[in-house]
Coordinates of C-alpha atoms in Angstrom, one line a residue:
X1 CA 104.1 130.1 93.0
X2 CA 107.2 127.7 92.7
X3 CA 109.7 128.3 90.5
X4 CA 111.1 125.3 89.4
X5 CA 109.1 122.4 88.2
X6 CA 109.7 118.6 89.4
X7 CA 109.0 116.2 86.6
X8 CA 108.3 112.5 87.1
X9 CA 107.9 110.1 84.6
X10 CA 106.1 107.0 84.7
X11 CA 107.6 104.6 81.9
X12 CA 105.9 101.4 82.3
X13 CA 102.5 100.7 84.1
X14 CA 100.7 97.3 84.9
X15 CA 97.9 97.9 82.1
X16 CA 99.8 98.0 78.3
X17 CA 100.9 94.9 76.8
X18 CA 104.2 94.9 75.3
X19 CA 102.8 93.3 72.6
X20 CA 100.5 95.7 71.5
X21 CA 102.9 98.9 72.6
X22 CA 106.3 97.9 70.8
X23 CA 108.2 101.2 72.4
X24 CA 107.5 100.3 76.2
X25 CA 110.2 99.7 78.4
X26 CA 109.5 96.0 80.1
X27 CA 113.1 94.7 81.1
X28 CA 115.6 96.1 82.7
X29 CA 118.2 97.3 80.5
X30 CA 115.3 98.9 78.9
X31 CA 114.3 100.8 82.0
X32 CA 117.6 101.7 82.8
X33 CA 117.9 103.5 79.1
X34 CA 114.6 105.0 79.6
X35 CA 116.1 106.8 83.2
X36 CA 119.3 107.9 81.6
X37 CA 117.7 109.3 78.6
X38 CA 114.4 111.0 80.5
X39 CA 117.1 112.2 83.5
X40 CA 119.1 114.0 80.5
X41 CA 115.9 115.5 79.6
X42 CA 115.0 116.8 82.9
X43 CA 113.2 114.6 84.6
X44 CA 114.1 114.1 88.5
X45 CA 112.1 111.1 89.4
X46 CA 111.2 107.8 88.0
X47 CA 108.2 105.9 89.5
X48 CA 108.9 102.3 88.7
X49 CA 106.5 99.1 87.5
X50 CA 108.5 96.2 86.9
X51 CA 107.6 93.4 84.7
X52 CA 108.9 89.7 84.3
X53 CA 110.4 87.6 81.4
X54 CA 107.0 87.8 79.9
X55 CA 106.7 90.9 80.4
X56 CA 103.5 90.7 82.6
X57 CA 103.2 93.2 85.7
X58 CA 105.1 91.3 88.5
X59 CA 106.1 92.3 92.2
X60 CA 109.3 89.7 92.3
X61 CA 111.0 90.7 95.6
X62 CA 114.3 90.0 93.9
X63 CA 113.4 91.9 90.3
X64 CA 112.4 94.8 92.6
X65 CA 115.6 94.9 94.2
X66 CA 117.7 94.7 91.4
X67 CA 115.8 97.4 89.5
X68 CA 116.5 99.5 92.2
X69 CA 120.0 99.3 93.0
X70 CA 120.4 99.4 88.9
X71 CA 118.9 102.3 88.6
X72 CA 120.4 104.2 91.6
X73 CA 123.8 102.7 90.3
X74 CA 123.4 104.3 86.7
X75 CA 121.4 107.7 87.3
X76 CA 120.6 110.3 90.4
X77 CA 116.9 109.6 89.3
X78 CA 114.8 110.0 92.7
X79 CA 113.4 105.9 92.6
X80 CA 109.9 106.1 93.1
X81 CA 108.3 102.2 93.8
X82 CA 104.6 101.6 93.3
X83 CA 103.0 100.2 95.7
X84 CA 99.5 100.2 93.4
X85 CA 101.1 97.3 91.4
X86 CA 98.1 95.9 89.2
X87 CA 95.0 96.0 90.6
X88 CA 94.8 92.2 91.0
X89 CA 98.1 92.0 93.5
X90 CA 97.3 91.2 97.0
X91 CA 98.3 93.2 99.7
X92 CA 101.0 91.6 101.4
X93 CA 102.5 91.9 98.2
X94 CA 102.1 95.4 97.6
X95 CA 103.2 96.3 101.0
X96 CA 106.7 94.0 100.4
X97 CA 107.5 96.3 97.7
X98 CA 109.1 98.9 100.8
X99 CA 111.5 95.8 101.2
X100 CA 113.1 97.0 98.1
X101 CA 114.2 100.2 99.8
X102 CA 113.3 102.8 97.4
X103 CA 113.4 106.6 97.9
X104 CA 110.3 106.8 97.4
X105 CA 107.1 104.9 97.4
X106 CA 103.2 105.3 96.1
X107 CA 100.4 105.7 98.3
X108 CA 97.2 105.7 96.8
X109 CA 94.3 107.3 99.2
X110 CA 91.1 105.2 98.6
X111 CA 89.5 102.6 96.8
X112 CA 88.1 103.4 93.7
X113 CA 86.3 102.2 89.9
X114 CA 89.6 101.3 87.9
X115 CA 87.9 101.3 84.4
X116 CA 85.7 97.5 84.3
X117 CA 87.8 96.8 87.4
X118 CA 88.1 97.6 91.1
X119 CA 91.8 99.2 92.8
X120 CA 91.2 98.1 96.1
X121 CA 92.7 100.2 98.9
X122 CA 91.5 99.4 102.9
X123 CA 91.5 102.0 105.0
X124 CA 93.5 99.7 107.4
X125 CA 95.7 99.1 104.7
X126 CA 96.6 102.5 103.9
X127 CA 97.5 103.2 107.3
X128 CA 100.1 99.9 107.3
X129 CA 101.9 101.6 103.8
X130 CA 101.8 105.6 105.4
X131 CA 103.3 104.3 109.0
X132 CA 106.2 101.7 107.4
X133 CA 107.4 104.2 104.9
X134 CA 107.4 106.7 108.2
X135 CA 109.5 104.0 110.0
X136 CA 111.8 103.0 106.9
X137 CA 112.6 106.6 106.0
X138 CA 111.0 106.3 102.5
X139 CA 109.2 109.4 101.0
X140 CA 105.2 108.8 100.2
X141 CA 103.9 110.3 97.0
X142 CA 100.2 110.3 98.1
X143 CA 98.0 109.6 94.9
X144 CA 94.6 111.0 94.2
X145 CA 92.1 109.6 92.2
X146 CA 89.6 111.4 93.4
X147 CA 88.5 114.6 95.5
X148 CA 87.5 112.1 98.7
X149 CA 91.1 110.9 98.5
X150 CA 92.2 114.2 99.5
X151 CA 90.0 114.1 102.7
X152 CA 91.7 111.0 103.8
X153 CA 94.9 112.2 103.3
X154 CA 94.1 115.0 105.8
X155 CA 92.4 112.3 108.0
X156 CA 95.8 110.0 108.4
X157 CA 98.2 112.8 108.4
X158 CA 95.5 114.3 111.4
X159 CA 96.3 110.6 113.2
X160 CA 99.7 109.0 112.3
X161 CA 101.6 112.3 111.8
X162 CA 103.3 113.7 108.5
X163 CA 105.7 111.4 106.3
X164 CA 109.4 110.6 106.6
X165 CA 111.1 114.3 105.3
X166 CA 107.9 115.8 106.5
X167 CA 107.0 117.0 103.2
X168 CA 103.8 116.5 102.1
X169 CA 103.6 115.6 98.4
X170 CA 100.6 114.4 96.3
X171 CA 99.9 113.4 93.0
X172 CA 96.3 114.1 91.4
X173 CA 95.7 111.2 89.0
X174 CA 93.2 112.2 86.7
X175 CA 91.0 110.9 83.8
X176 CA 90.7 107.1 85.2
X177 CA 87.4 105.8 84.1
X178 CA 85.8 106.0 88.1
X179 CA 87.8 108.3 89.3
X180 CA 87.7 112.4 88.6
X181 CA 88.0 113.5 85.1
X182 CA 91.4 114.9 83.3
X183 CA 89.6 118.3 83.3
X184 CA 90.5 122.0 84.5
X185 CA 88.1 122.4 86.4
X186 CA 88.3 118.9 88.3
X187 CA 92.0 119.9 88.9
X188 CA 91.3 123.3 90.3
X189 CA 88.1 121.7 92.8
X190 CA 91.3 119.3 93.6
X191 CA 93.8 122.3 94.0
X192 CA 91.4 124.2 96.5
X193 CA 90.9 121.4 98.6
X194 CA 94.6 121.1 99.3
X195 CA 94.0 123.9 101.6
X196 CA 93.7 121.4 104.5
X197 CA 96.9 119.8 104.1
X198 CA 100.1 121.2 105.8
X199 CA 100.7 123.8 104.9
X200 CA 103.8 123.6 101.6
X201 CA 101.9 120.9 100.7
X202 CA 102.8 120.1 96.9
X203 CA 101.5 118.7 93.5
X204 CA 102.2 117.1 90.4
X205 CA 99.5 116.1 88.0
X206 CA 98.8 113.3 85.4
X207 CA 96.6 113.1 82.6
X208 CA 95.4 109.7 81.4
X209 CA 95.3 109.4 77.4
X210 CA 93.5 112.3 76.3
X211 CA 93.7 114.3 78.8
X212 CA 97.2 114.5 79.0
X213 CA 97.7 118.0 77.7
X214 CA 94.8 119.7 79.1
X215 CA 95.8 119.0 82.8
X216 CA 99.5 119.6 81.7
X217 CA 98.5 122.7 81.3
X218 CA 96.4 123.2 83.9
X219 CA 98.7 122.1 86.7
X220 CA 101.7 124.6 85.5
X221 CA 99.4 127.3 85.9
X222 CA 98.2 126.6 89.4
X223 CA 102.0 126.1 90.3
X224 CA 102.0 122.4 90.6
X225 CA 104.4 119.7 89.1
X226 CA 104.0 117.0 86.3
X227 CA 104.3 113.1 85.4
X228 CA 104.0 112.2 82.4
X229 CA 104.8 108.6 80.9
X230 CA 104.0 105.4 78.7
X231 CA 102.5 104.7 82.0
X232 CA 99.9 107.2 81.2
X233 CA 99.0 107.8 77.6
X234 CA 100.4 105.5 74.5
X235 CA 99.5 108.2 71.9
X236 CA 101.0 111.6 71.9
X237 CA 98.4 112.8 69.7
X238 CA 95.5 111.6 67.8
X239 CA 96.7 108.8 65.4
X240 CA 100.0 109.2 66.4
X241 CA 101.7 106.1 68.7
X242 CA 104.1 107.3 71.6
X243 CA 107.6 106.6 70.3
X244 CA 109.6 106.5 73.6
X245 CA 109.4 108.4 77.1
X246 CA 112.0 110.7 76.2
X247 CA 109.0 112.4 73.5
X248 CA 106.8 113.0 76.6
X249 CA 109.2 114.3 79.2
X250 CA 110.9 116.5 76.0
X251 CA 107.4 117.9 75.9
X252 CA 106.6 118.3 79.3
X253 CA 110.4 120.3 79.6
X254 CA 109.4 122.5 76.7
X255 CA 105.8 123.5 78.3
X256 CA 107.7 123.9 81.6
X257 CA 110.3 126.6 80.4
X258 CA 107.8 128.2 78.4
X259 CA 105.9 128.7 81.6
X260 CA 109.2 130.0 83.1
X261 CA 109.6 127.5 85.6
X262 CA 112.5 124.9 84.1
X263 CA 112.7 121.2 85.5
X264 CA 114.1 121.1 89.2
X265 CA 117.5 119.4 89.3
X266 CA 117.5 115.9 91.1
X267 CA 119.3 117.7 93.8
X268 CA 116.7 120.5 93.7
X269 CA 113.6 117.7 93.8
X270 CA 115.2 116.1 97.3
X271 CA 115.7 119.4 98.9
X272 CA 112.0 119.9 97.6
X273 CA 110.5 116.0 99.0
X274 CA 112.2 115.9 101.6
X275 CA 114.5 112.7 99.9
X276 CA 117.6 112.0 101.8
X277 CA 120.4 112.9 99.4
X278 CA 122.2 110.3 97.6
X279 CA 125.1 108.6 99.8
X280 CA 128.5 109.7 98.6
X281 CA 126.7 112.7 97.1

């Protein structure tokens, strides 16, 4: 089992409206608080939606590069782009977002039911993101919103070889309305098939809304890692409005160490991804 335990958090999204969630972080100086404050916490990697000055979901070449080389300049968070975007972003687009140069980048493994929507992801198009990252040297965090996902994970790593770092990492996302349910269970049917993966391969786990706690849970005990983020749930408990980031990565540190696996060190969750460390580090 590992000992340590990688925490990611996910501050933003494409979906909330800052209008009707006051608390999340939509500009920049807002993001960059959020990373200091979650990184003091414990938190080793920050996987990045940007917005713009109206603070709708945007894929701005020049805000993503400016969010990045902010963020690298003011923490030693491990900067994690996603290349999901909102589901109505073409796909030029989305792959542009590696022009950025993050650490690290999303992957998602299939096309699935995205609530009354549809998050489109093309075979052809998967293989496009997996082989640039391979060629840029940027990190993949493969995400799974579903247990077929898994399968075609273990189809392209079969064809186009492992990621840059050669680490492979993947994140189950769970309790999407389409894709497999914020359950126990689910994650453990998800755990088992990581058994054809290369061998190391890793997890973290997120829980949409509700769900949040019981995969929390669920994932420390099979050994596997956590997001956690405004990203992901808005209420951090029934009636009760998520007040800032920091309030969901303090909780997922406090379940961590009572587990007696503490948050890995940014230094600790390169060696771990296979993340290039920092220059000048």
């Amino acid at each position: 089992m590992t000992t340590g335990t990688l925490i990611t958090v996910a501050p933003t999204g494409a979906e909330s409206a800052k209008a009707e969630v006051p608390a999340l972080p939509v500009t920049l100086d807002e993001l960059l608080l959020t990373a200091k404050e979650c990184e003091a916490l414990g938190a080793a990697v920050i996987h990045v939606h940007i917005r713009d000055d109206e603070a709708r979901p945007t894929l701005d070449q020049g805000r993503l590069r400016e969010t990045v080389a902010a963020l690298r300049e003011s923490s030693d968070l491990i900067v994690q782009l996603s290349s999901g975007g909102a589901v109505t972003d073409p796909e030029a687009d989305r792959l542009a977002v590696l022009d950025a140069g993050p650490d690290m980048a999303s992957c998602t493994m299939g096309t699935l039911n995205f609530g009354d929507d549809v998050f489109l992801n093309r075979w052809e198009f998967i293989v496009d993101l997996h082989t640039r990252m391979q060629e840029r040297g940027i990190v993949p965090e493969y995400e799974i919103f579903d247990l077929g996902h898994l399968t075609a994970l273990a189809r392209l790593l079969g064809r186009y070889g492992l990621p840059h770092g050669g680490h492979v990492h993947v994140d189950f996302v769970m309790g999407v309305p389409g894709g497999m349910p914020g359950t126990t269970q689910a994650l453990v049917a998800a755990h088992q098939a990581l058994r054809d993966l290369p061998e190391g391969t890793t997890f973290s786990a997120t829980g949409i809304g509700r769900s949040t706690i019981p995969v929390l849970l669920a994932a420390l005990s099979a050994g596997g890692h956590l997001r956690v983020g405004m990203e992901d749930t808005v209420t951090y408990a029934k009636g009760r409005p998520v007040e800032s980031n920091m309030q969901l990565v303090a909780r997922a540190v406090g379940f961590a160490q009572l587990a007696q696996r503490p948050p890995l060190t940014t230094t600790e969750a390169r060696a771990l991804l296979g993340v290039a460390p920092r220059a000048g580090a």
